[in-house]
Each structure stands twice: as C-alpha cells, then as structure tokens.
C-alpha cells in the first residue's frame, strides 16, 4: 500500500507535468516574473470558471481577506461578524485593520456560521459579515444576504476552503462559492483544493468600482504610476504560481470529484457506526451526488462521541495514518482575541466541536486500499 498522507500532491503534479514544467520554464526564460502574461491568463480563466466579473490575484488568502476589507472602506471600530470555528486568518485581518471582530457560534451539523447567532450579534456598529465556507461547503448564503440587505451590511466570503463548490438557492439556481457576497476571497496555498507551488490568493467581485479600488490597493494604492491615492499594500501573485494554477484550473472539477468520491466511500464505511457522525451536506441536494458540487471536501471531518479522541489519533498515527484536528481551540478563547463582551453560553456548539472533531486524510490521490485500511483501523479501534 502507498504511504498514506494527509495531503498528497504528487499525483496531480505527474498529471500536469508536461504542461506545467515548460510553462514555468517560459516564465524564467522570458523573465516575466511579476505581472507576466501567465497572471493575466489565469485571471481571465478563473473569471470564466467562476462566472464572476472580476478576479484580482494577490499574494495569499490572508491578504485577499484583508484587501477585500480595505476595499470596502471599513473604518476602525466597525464591527465585523465572523465564525468562532475557523482558521485564525479570518479574525486576524479584522483585528489588524482595527475593526472589531465579533465572533459567533456555528452549526453543529455543517460547521458553518449560525444564522440566529449572526442576528443576535448585530448592533448599530455592525458593518460586515464574513461567512467562512468551512471544509468545502457554503454557509447559508441566502439567509446571510437577506440579513445583510436588511441591515445594510457588506458580505465578504472567506472561500479559502471551498473553491469550485456550488451554492444552490432555494429556487434551484446555482452560483459558485465566493461569488455571492459583495466580495469573496480565496487561497491557493498548496494544500487547498486549487493549490499552487508556494503562496497565492485572489479576490472576486462583480462590482466594477470595488474591483478598480482593489486593483489599486494590491499595488501600493497606485491607480496611475507613482500617484498614490490611497494607502495600499504590496500583494502579488507571481507568474510562476500563475503558471501552475493555470495548468491546474482545467482539472479543478475533476479534483473536487475525486475528493467527493473518497468522502462517499468514507461515509459508506462508517454508516453503521453509532459513535461516528459523518459530515452533513447542507445545501442543494443534501447528499454527495454525481451532478452537483455542493461540498468539495477540503477536509473530511467526523464528529465522534463516546471515543477518546486523543487515543484514537495516537492509534491512527501508530498505524501510519495521519489525521488532524481542525480546530482544537475556539477563536474566542485565543489570547489574541479575548473580549470581555463574550459570554461562554453563546459558544456552546464551537466549545463542543473543538473536543469532538477529527479530520481524516483527504486529497485527490486516495485509493480504495488506503480508504479501506483507514476506515477498518478506526472501526476496529471503536469496537475494541
Ligand atoms: C487557508 C485559509 C486562509 C489563509 O490563506 P493563506 O493563503 O494561507 O493566507 C484563510 N481562511 C481560511 C478559512 C483558510 O483555510
């Protein structure tokens, strides 16, 4: 059996080697390292794939979020509501811009931001909501957009984990994750569903004015050479990364499909195990089917009950099976983000999830033998 890895990028590379190697070589030979034609090509191809008017490439997913917030003109003291159960980057950029993060609880079944918790957290100072499409499926965007409209708030989608996922509206219409709010962001970190060979990110919007503002912000606030109209940053996707991404983008649906197939096999193996709750698909068709991309499984995350998680993780590792806990500590309990206004009772679900989630290996190269070994090792551990 091939060694099991949490993320295995080698198979993808072998598949696109003949395209990506000469393409990287071309960037080097032509010395078009920054803002070269590859960046422009990738930007256009991603706009078409997502069905969004503007893609603005940048240096990483954290920058993408920060720049999106800068572009919206949010001011120090403005309150921004986001999920307590996510990667720290989301709350970090809110705090960096001297906005006030307001962390709220999530849903137990799909791990995404809870709609009632958002409603409860709104004050006259609230200016934006940042839903995070955690582990590969969209938050309840229809409800979030309604709340935003009612209270005149911006919606910034942190789509670092769900690129290529579809969101399905109640009427059956679909939109790509990250293109529904006023602005969306993503990360091309190597282990993300569309990953490059270093760091990369992008911002998406259908708003022409916002796109223009953001294009200046990523380039030192310059709209005309050496005229700095606003305070900007330096955040660029380099041409070598764009060459890799442009070679991978045509395969993204296939990559996401491979993740769904692996998730389906995991689900099947655990279907009769009462101590394990498999991940719920919560929008659209409510299951992993062959026609939609409701969930693109950036992570395959189980909830366990009546099992010692540390002992299970230790056992899996001893058998050569990596696993992860995303995320072990709620953001509201992190030293950097403590806030006297928070009330523990408002974080019941996150406080529970951090103790009972465990993520299994998930990538595009998992084979049946590996999945069989992983699932049978877990089931044997549970059954003693
Ligand atoms: C990975 C990730 C980011 C940050 O992306 P980087 O490219 O590593 O800066 C932000 N938010 C979420 C939810 C992520 O998973």
Short mmCIF file of C-alpha atoms and ligand atoms in Angstrom, two decimals:
data_model
loop_
_atom_site.label_atom_id
_atom_site.label_comp_id
_atom_site.label_asym_id
_atom_site.label_seq_id
_atom_site.Cartn_x
_atom_site.Cartn_y
_atom_site.Cartn_z
CA UNK A 1 0.00 0.00 0.00
CA UNK A 2 1.18 3.52 -0.81
CA UNK A 3 2.14 5.56 2.27
CA UNK A 4 -0.96 7.43 3.47
CA UNK A 5 -0.60 11.19 3.60
CA UNK A 6 -2.95 13.89 4.89
CA UNK A 7 -2.43 15.67 1.56
CA UNK A 8 -0.70 14.09 -1.46
CA UNK A 9 0.10 16.47 -4.31
CA UNK A 10 2.45 14.23 -6.29
CA UNK A 11 -0.18 12.53 -8.45
CA UNK A 12 -1.60 15.88 -9.54
CA UNK A 13 1.88 17.06 -10.44
CA UNK A 14 2.61 13.96 -12.52
CA UNK A 15 -0.62 14.59 -14.41
CA UNK A 16 0.20 18.18 -15.41
CA UNK A 17 4.00 17.93 -15.53
CA UNK A 18 4.14 18.20 -19.32
CA UNK A 19 2.24 21.47 -19.22
CA UNK A 20 3.49 22.99 -16.03
CA UNK A 21 7.25 22.38 -16.46
CA UNK A 22 7.59 24.21 -19.82
CA UNK A 23 5.22 26.89 -18.58
CA UNK A 24 7.42 27.60 -15.53
CA UNK A 25 10.48 27.43 -17.79
CA UNK A 26 8.91 30.03 -20.06
CA UNK A 27 8.42 32.43 -17.15
CA UNK A 28 12.10 32.03 -16.29
CA UNK A 29 13.35 32.33 -19.88
CA UNK A 30 11.23 35.42 -20.52
CA UNK A 31 11.96 36.85 -17.02
CA UNK A 32 8.30 37.87 -16.72
CA UNK A 33 8.35 37.03 -13.01
CA UNK A 34 5.86 39.66 -11.83
CA UNK A 35 2.62 40.60 -13.58
CA UNK A 36 3.57 38.49 -16.58
CA UNK A 37 1.12 37.19 -19.20
CA UNK A 38 0.58 33.99 -17.15
CA UNK A 39 -1.03 36.01 -14.36
CA UNK A 40 -3.37 37.71 -16.80
CA UNK A 41 -4.27 34.40 -18.48
CA UNK A 42 -5.03 32.71 -15.18
CA UNK A 43 -7.10 35.67 -14.00
CA UNK A 44 -9.25 35.54 -17.16
CA UNK A 45 -9.65 31.75 -16.98
CA UNK A 46 -10.69 31.90 -13.32
CA UNK A 47 -13.22 34.68 -14.04
CA UNK A 48 -14.80 32.44 -16.69
CA UNK A 49 -14.75 29.35 -14.46
CA UNK A 50 -16.38 31.16 -11.53
CA UNK A 51 -18.78 33.22 -13.63
CA UNK A 52 -17.61 36.37 -11.85
CA UNK A 53 -16.78 39.72 -13.44
CA UNK A 54 -13.51 40.38 -11.66
CA UNK A 55 -10.75 38.23 -10.23
CA UNK A 56 -7.88 40.16 -8.63
CA UNK A 57 -4.93 37.84 -7.93
CA UNK A 58 -2.83 38.56 -4.83
CA UNK A 59 -0.11 37.05 -2.66
CA UNK A 60 -2.11 34.75 -0.34
CA UNK A 61 -5.53 34.10 1.12
CA UNK A 62 -4.93 36.17 4.24
CA UNK A 63 -4.00 39.22 2.15
CA UNK A 64 -7.07 38.57 -0.01
CA UNK A 65 -9.34 38.93 3.03
CA UNK A 66 -7.51 41.99 4.32
CA UNK A 67 -7.56 43.74 0.93
CA UNK A 68 -11.26 42.94 0.46
CA UNK A 69 -11.98 44.68 3.77
CA UNK A 70 -9.75 47.63 2.87
CA UNK A 71 -11.52 47.93 -0.47
CA UNK A 72 -14.90 48.21 1.23
CA UNK A 73 -13.64 51.19 3.20
CA UNK A 74 -14.35 49.69 6.63
CA UNK A 75 -13.19 52.01 9.43
CA UNK A 76 -11.60 51.36 12.85
CA UNK A 77 -14.31 50.46 15.34
CA UNK A 78 -16.64 48.98 12.74
CA UNK A 79 -17.87 45.60 13.91
CA UNK A 80 -17.38 42.57 11.68
CA UNK A 81 -19.20 39.36 12.48
CA UNK A 82 -17.48 36.06 11.72
CA UNK A 83 -17.41 32.44 12.85
CA UNK A 84 -15.74 31.31 16.07
CA UNK A 85 -14.85 27.98 14.46
CA UNK A 86 -12.39 28.75 11.66
CA UNK A 87 -8.73 29.30 10.88
CA UNK A 88 -7.28 32.36 12.64
CA UNK A 89 -6.56 34.26 9.39
CA UNK A 90 -10.19 35.33 9.20
CA UNK A 91 -10.26 37.11 12.55
CA UNK A 92 -6.63 38.22 12.33
CA UNK A 93 -7.13 40.60 9.42
CA UNK A 94 -10.24 42.09 11.03
CA UNK A 95 -8.18 42.90 14.14
CA UNK A 96 -5.18 44.11 12.11
CA UNK A 97 -7.34 46.72 10.39
CA UNK A 98 -8.51 47.85 13.85
CA UNK A 99 -12.01 46.72 13.08
CA UNK A 100 -13.79 44.94 15.92
CA UNK A 101 -14.16 41.19 15.41
CA UNK A 102 -17.44 39.78 16.70
CA UNK A 103 -17.16 36.01 16.88
CA UNK A 104 -20.33 33.96 16.79
CA UNK A 105 -21.25 30.30 17.11
CA UNK A 106 -21.64 27.80 14.26
CA UNK A 107 -23.99 24.96 13.34
CA UNK A 108 -23.24 21.57 14.79
CA UNK A 109 -24.06 19.60 11.65
CA UNK A 110 -22.28 21.56 8.89
CA UNK A 111 -19.76 23.57 10.97
CA UNK A 112 -20.77 26.84 9.28
CA UNK A 113 -21.77 30.19 10.82
CA UNK A 114 -25.13 30.09 12.58
CA UNK A 115 -27.79 32.43 11.24
CA UNK A 116 -29.52 33.13 14.56
CA UNK A 117 -26.16 33.87 16.16
CA UNK A 118 -25.47 36.44 13.41
CA UNK A 119 -28.84 38.11 14.01
CA UNK A 120 -28.22 38.24 17.74
CA UNK A 121 -24.79 39.85 17.28
CA UNK A 122 -25.89 42.75 15.11
CA UNK A 123 -25.51 46.22 16.69
CA UNK A 124 -25.64 49.73 15.20
CA UNK A 125 -21.85 49.42 14.70
CA UNK A 126 -22.02 46.24 12.64
CA UNK A 127 -20.73 46.86 9.11
CA UNK A 128 -19.94 43.42 7.67
CA UNK A 129 -20.37 39.66 7.92
CA UNK A 130 -17.60 37.24 6.96
CA UNK A 131 -19.00 33.77 6.39
CA UNK A 132 -16.29 31.12 6.05
CA UNK A 133 -17.23 28.24 3.76
CA UNK A 134 -15.66 25.75 6.12
CA UNK A 135 -14.23 22.41 5.00
CA UNK A 136 -15.62 22.79 1.46
CA UNK A 137 -19.28 23.79 1.60
CA UNK A 138 -21.03 27.12 1.63
CA UNK A 139 -22.55 28.76 4.65
CA UNK A 140 -26.25 29.57 4.34
CA UNK A 141 -25.64 32.44 1.90
CA UNK A 142 -29.27 33.11 1.04
CA UNK A 143 -30.10 33.86 4.68
CA UNK A 144 -26.87 35.81 5.15
CA UNK A 145 -27.56 38.02 2.11
CA UNK A 146 -31.08 38.70 3.42
CA UNK A 147 -29.73 39.80 6.81
CA UNK A 148 -27.11 41.95 5.06
CA UNK A 149 -29.71 43.65 2.92
CA UNK A 150 -31.98 44.33 5.85
CA UNK A 151 -29.18 45.87 7.96
CA UNK A 152 -27.14 47.40 5.12
CA UNK A 153 -24.05 45.25 5.74
CA UNK A 154 -21.27 44.04 3.47
CA UNK A 155 -20.72 40.31 3.00
CA UNK A 156 -17.16 39.09 2.48
CA UNK A 157 -16.95 35.36 1.72
CA UNK A 158 -13.84 33.60 3.00
CA UNK A 159 -13.71 30.96 0.30
CA UNK A 160 -10.23 29.60 1.05
CA UNK A 161 -11.65 26.10 1.59
CA UNK A 162 -14.42 25.83 -0.99
CA UNK A 163 -13.19 26.89 -4.41
CA UNK A 164 -15.25 25.18 -7.08
CA UNK A 165 -18.15 24.43 -4.73
CA UNK A 166 -21.63 25.37 -5.90
CA UNK A 167 -24.15 27.12 -3.73
CA UNK A 168 -27.74 26.12 -4.50
CA UNK A 169 -30.52 28.64 -3.86
CA UNK A 170 -33.97 27.58 -2.70
CA UNK A 171 -35.26 28.03 -6.26
CA UNK A 172 -32.58 25.66 -7.60
CA UNK A 173 -30.34 28.35 -9.12
CA UNK A 174 -26.63 27.80 -8.52
CA UNK A 175 -23.67 30.12 -8.02
CA UNK A 176 -20.02 29.40 -7.35
CA UNK A 177 -18.83 29.81 -3.78
CA UNK A 178 -17.14 33.17 -3.30
CA UNK A 179 -19.20 35.00 -5.94
CA UNK A 180 -22.40 35.57 -3.94
CA UNK A 181 -21.41 38.24 -1.41
CA UNK A 182 -20.17 41.75 -2.22
CA UNK A 183 -16.67 40.32 -2.39
CA UNK A 184 -15.02 36.92 -1.93
CA UNK A 185 -11.51 35.75 -1.22
CA UNK A 186 -9.57 32.55 -1.70
CA UNK A 187 -6.19 30.98 -1.00
CA UNK A 188 -4.01 28.95 -3.37
CA UNK A 189 -1.88 27.52 -0.54
CA UNK A 190 -0.56 24.16 -1.84
CA UNK A 191 -2.94 22.02 0.23
CA UNK A 192 -6.09 23.95 -0.74
CA UNK A 193 -8.42 22.46 -3.38
CA UNK A 194 -6.74 24.62 -6.04
CA UNK A 195 -3.19 24.96 -4.78
CA UNK A 196 -0.05 26.42 -6.31
CA UNK A 197 3.59 25.61 -5.53
CA UNK A 198 4.05 28.37 -2.96
CA UNK A 199 1.71 31.09 -1.76
CA UNK A 200 -1.10 32.68 -3.72
CA UNK A 201 -4.58 34.11 -3.33
CA UNK A 202 -7.33 36.01 -5.10
CA UNK A 203 -10.25 38.35 -4.55
CA UNK A 204 -13.53 38.05 -6.50
CA UNK A 205 -16.24 40.61 -7.09
CA UNK A 206 -18.98 41.53 -9.56
CA UNK A 207 -18.72 45.22 -8.57
CA UNK A 208 -16.72 47.26 -11.13
CA UNK A 209 -15.95 50.12 -8.74
CA UNK A 210 -14.83 47.82 -5.96
CA UNK A 211 -12.64 45.86 -8.40
CA UNK A 212 -10.99 49.10 -9.50
CA UNK A 213 -10.37 50.16 -5.90
CA UNK A 214 -8.90 46.76 -5.04
CA UNK A 215 -6.62 46.68 -8.10
CA UNK A 216 -5.05 49.87 -6.77
CA UNK A 217 -4.80 48.64 -3.18
CA UNK A 218 -2.86 45.49 -4.15
CA UNK A 219 -0.35 47.74 -5.91
CA UNK A 220 0.62 50.32 -3.25
CA UNK A 221 -2.55 52.33 -3.75
CA UNK A 222 -1.45 53.32 -7.27
CA UNK A 223 -4.04 53.96 -9.94
CA UNK A 224 -1.60 55.92 -12.04
CA UNK A 225 2.13 55.22 -11.94
CA UNK A 226 3.72 56.89 -8.90
CA UNK A 227 0.46 58.52 -7.84
CA UNK A 228 -0.61 57.00 -4.52
CA UNK A 229 -4.26 57.87 -3.94
CA UNK A 230 -4.91 55.53 -1.03
CA UNK A 231 -2.77 53.56 1.41
CA UNK A 232 -2.20 50.23 -0.26
CA UNK A 233 -0.13 47.09 0.18
CA UNK A 234 2.19 45.03 -1.96
CA UNK A 235 0.37 41.79 -2.69
CA UNK A 236 1.04 39.98 -5.96
CA UNK A 237 0.56 36.51 -7.35
CA UNK A 238 3.87 35.75 -9.03
CA UNK A 239 3.96 34.45 -12.60
CA UNK A 240 5.39 31.02 -11.71
CA UNK A 241 2.47 30.40 -9.34
CA UNK A 242 0.04 31.62 -12.00
CA UNK A 243 1.59 29.17 -14.49
CA UNK A 244 0.93 26.30 -12.05
CA UNK A 245 -2.61 27.46 -11.31
CA UNK A 246 -3.48 27.94 -14.97
CA UNK A 247 -2.39 24.37 -15.65
CA UNK A 248 -4.44 23.03 -12.72
CA UNK A 249 -7.64 25.05 -13.15
CA UNK A 250 -9.00 22.91 -16.03
CA UNK A 251 -8.71 19.92 -13.65
CA UNK A 252 -10.36 21.53 -10.63
CA UNK A 253 -13.76 19.89 -11.14
CA UNK A 254 -12.06 16.51 -11.55
CA UNK A 255 -10.01 17.10 -8.38
CA UNK A 256 -13.11 18.04 -6.41
CA UNK A 257 -14.91 14.98 -7.79
CA UNK A 258 -12.07 12.74 -6.56
CA UNK A 259 -12.49 14.24 -3.08
CA UNK A 260 -16.25 13.62 -3.21
CA UNK A 261 -15.72 10.01 -4.25
CA UNK A 262 -13.34 9.45 -1.33
CA UNK A 263 -15.82 11.14 1.04
CA UNK A 264 -18.61 8.88 -0.19
CA UNK A 265 -16.51 5.79 0.50
CA UNK A 266 -15.68 7.02 3.99
CA UNK A 267 -19.38 7.74 4.62
CA UNK A 268 -20.38 4.27 3.48
CA UNK A 269 -17.82 2.55 5.70
CA UNK A 270 -18.98 4.47 8.78
CA UNK A 271 -22.71 4.33 8.10
CA UNK A 272 -23.49 1.83 10.86
CA UNK A 273 -21.04 3.11 13.43
CA UNK A 274 -23.06 4.96 16.03
CA UNK A 275 -20.05 6.67 17.63
CA UNK A 276 -19.28 8.43 14.34
CA UNK A 277 -21.26 11.20 12.67
CA UNK A 278 -20.17 11.73 9.08
CA UNK A 279 -20.15 15.23 7.56
CA UNK A 280 -23.51 16.62 6.51
CA UNK A 281 -24.06 18.19 3.12
CA UNK A 282 -26.39 21.02 3.96
CA UNK A 283 -27.29 22.85 0.80
CA UNK A 284 -28.69 21.75 -2.51
CA UNK A 285 -29.18 18.03 -2.84
CA UNK A 286 -28.33 17.14 0.79
CA UNK A 287 -26.05 14.30 -0.22
CA UNK A 288 -22.93 13.75 -2.26
CA UNK A 289 -24.40 13.15 -5.69
CA UNK A 290 -22.91 12.97 -9.16
CA UNK A 291 -24.33 16.17 -10.54
CA UNK A 292 -23.56 18.88 -8.05
CA UNK A 293 -20.60 20.26 -6.21
CA UNK A 294 -22.41 21.21 -3.02
CA UNK A 295 -19.46 20.04 -0.93
CA UNK A 296 -15.89 19.86 -2.23
CA UNK A 297 -14.38 18.32 0.92
CA UNK A 298 -11.36 20.46 1.60
CA UNK A 299 -11.44 18.46 4.82
CA UNK A 300 -13.31 15.26 5.63
CA UNK A 301 -14.28 15.91 9.24
CA UNK A 302 -16.04 13.46 11.55
CA UNK A 303 -17.76 14.15 14.84
CA UNK A 304 -17.16 11.39 17.33
CA UNK A 305 -18.91 10.56 20.59
CA UNK A 306 -18.00 8.16 23.35
CA UNK A 307 -14.49 7.73 21.97
CA UNK A 308 -11.26 9.15 23.40
CA UNK A 309 -10.13 11.37 20.52
CA UNK A 310 -6.50 11.61 21.62
CA UNK A 311 -6.26 7.84 21.95
CA UNK A 312 -7.83 7.38 18.51
CA UNK A 313 -5.45 9.90 16.93
CA UNK A 314 -2.47 8.25 18.61
CA UNK A 315 -3.60 4.81 17.42
CA UNK A 316 -4.08 6.05 13.84
CA UNK A 317 -0.64 7.63 13.82
CA UNK A 318 0.90 4.41 15.15
CA UNK A 319 -0.65 2.61 12.16
CA UNK A 320 0.82 5.13 9.71
CA UNK A 321 -2.46 7.03 9.29
CA UNK A 322 -2.17 10.82 9.68
CA UNK A 323 -5.15 12.77 10.99
CA UNK A 324 -5.81 16.31 12.16
CA UNK A 325 -7.96 18.36 14.50
CA UNK A 326 -9.32 21.45 12.76
CA UNK A 327 -9.70 23.36 15.02
CA UNK A 328 -8.68 22.46 18.58
CA UNK A 329 -9.31 25.87 20.24
CA UNK A 330 -12.21 28.25 19.56
CA UNK A 331 -11.06 31.67 18.38
CA UNK A 332 -12.89 33.43 21.23
CA UNK A 333 -10.59 31.58 23.67
CA UNK A 334 -7.38 32.54 21.86
CA UNK A 335 -5.31 35.04 23.83
CA UNK A 336 -5.11 37.48 20.92
CA UNK A 337 -8.89 37.63 20.51
CA UNK A 338 -10.24 37.56 24.06
CA UNK A 339 -13.08 40.03 24.56
CA UNK A 340 -14.90 40.72 27.81
CA UNK A 341 -18.17 41.04 25.90
CA UNK A 342 -18.23 37.35 25.05
CA UNK A 343 -20.43 35.00 27.01
CA UNK A 344 -19.48 31.30 27.08
CA UNK A 345 -23.11 30.28 26.74
CA UNK A 346 -23.11 31.83 23.26
CA UNK A 347 -20.42 29.41 22.05
CA UNK A 348 -21.99 26.13 23.06
CA UNK A 349 -21.51 24.44 19.70
CA UNK A 350 -17.96 25.58 18.98
CA UNK A 351 -16.93 24.62 22.51
CA UNK A 352 -18.31 21.15 21.82
CA UNK A 353 -16.91 20.76 18.29
CA UNK A 354 -13.33 21.56 19.31
CA UNK A 355 -13.49 18.49 21.54
CA UNK A 356 -15.10 16.01 19.17
CA UNK A 357 -13.98 16.69 15.59
CA UNK A 358 -11.31 14.75 13.78
CA UNK A 359 -10.30 15.09 10.13
CA UNK A 360 -9.11 12.13 8.07
CA UNK A 361 -6.69 12.13 5.11
CA UNK A 362 -8.39 13.86 2.18
CA UNK A 363 -6.87 14.55 -1.22
CA UNK A 364 -7.22 13.58 -4.85
CA UNK A 365 -4.94 10.55 -4.76
CA UNK A 366 -6.59 8.35 -2.09
CA UNK A 367 -7.10 4.81 -3.38
CA UNK A 368 -9.53 2.10 -2.24
CA UNK A 369 -6.88 0.15 -0.39
CA UNK A 370 -5.92 3.19 1.67
CA UNK A 371 -9.55 4.12 2.44
CA UNK A 372 -10.25 0.51 3.42
CA UNK A 373 -7.25 0.49 5.75
CA UNK A 374 -8.14 3.85 7.33
CA UNK A 375 -11.80 3.00 7.92
CA UNK A 376 -11.19 -0.54 9.16
CA UNK A 377 -8.48 0.68 11.54
CA UNK A 378 -10.93 3.22 13.02
CA UNK A 379 -13.79 0.72 13.25
CA UNK A 380 -11.57 -1.89 14.91
CA UNK A 381 -10.41 0.73 17.42
CA UNK A 382 -14.01 1.60 18.27
CA UNK A 383 -15.15 -1.99 18.56
CA UNK A 384 -12.11 -2.77 20.70
C1 LIG B 1 -6.00 28.82 4.37
C2 LIG B 1 -7.02 29.75 4.89
C3 LIG B 1 -6.81 31.14 4.90
C4 LIG B 1 -5.49 31.79 4.59
O1 LIG B 1 -4.92 31.50 3.41
P1 LIG B 1 -3.33 31.73 3.21
O2 LIG B 1 -3.15 31.63 1.74
O3 LIG B 1 -2.63 30.67 3.97
O4 LIG B 1 -3.01 33.10 3.72
C5 LIG B 1 -7.86 31.95 5.30
N1 LIG B 1 -9.03 31.44 5.72
C6 LIG B 1 -9.25 30.12 5.76
C7 LIG B 1 -10.58 29.62 6.22
C8 LIG B 1 -8.26 29.22 5.37
O5 LIG B 1 -8.49 27.91 5.42
#
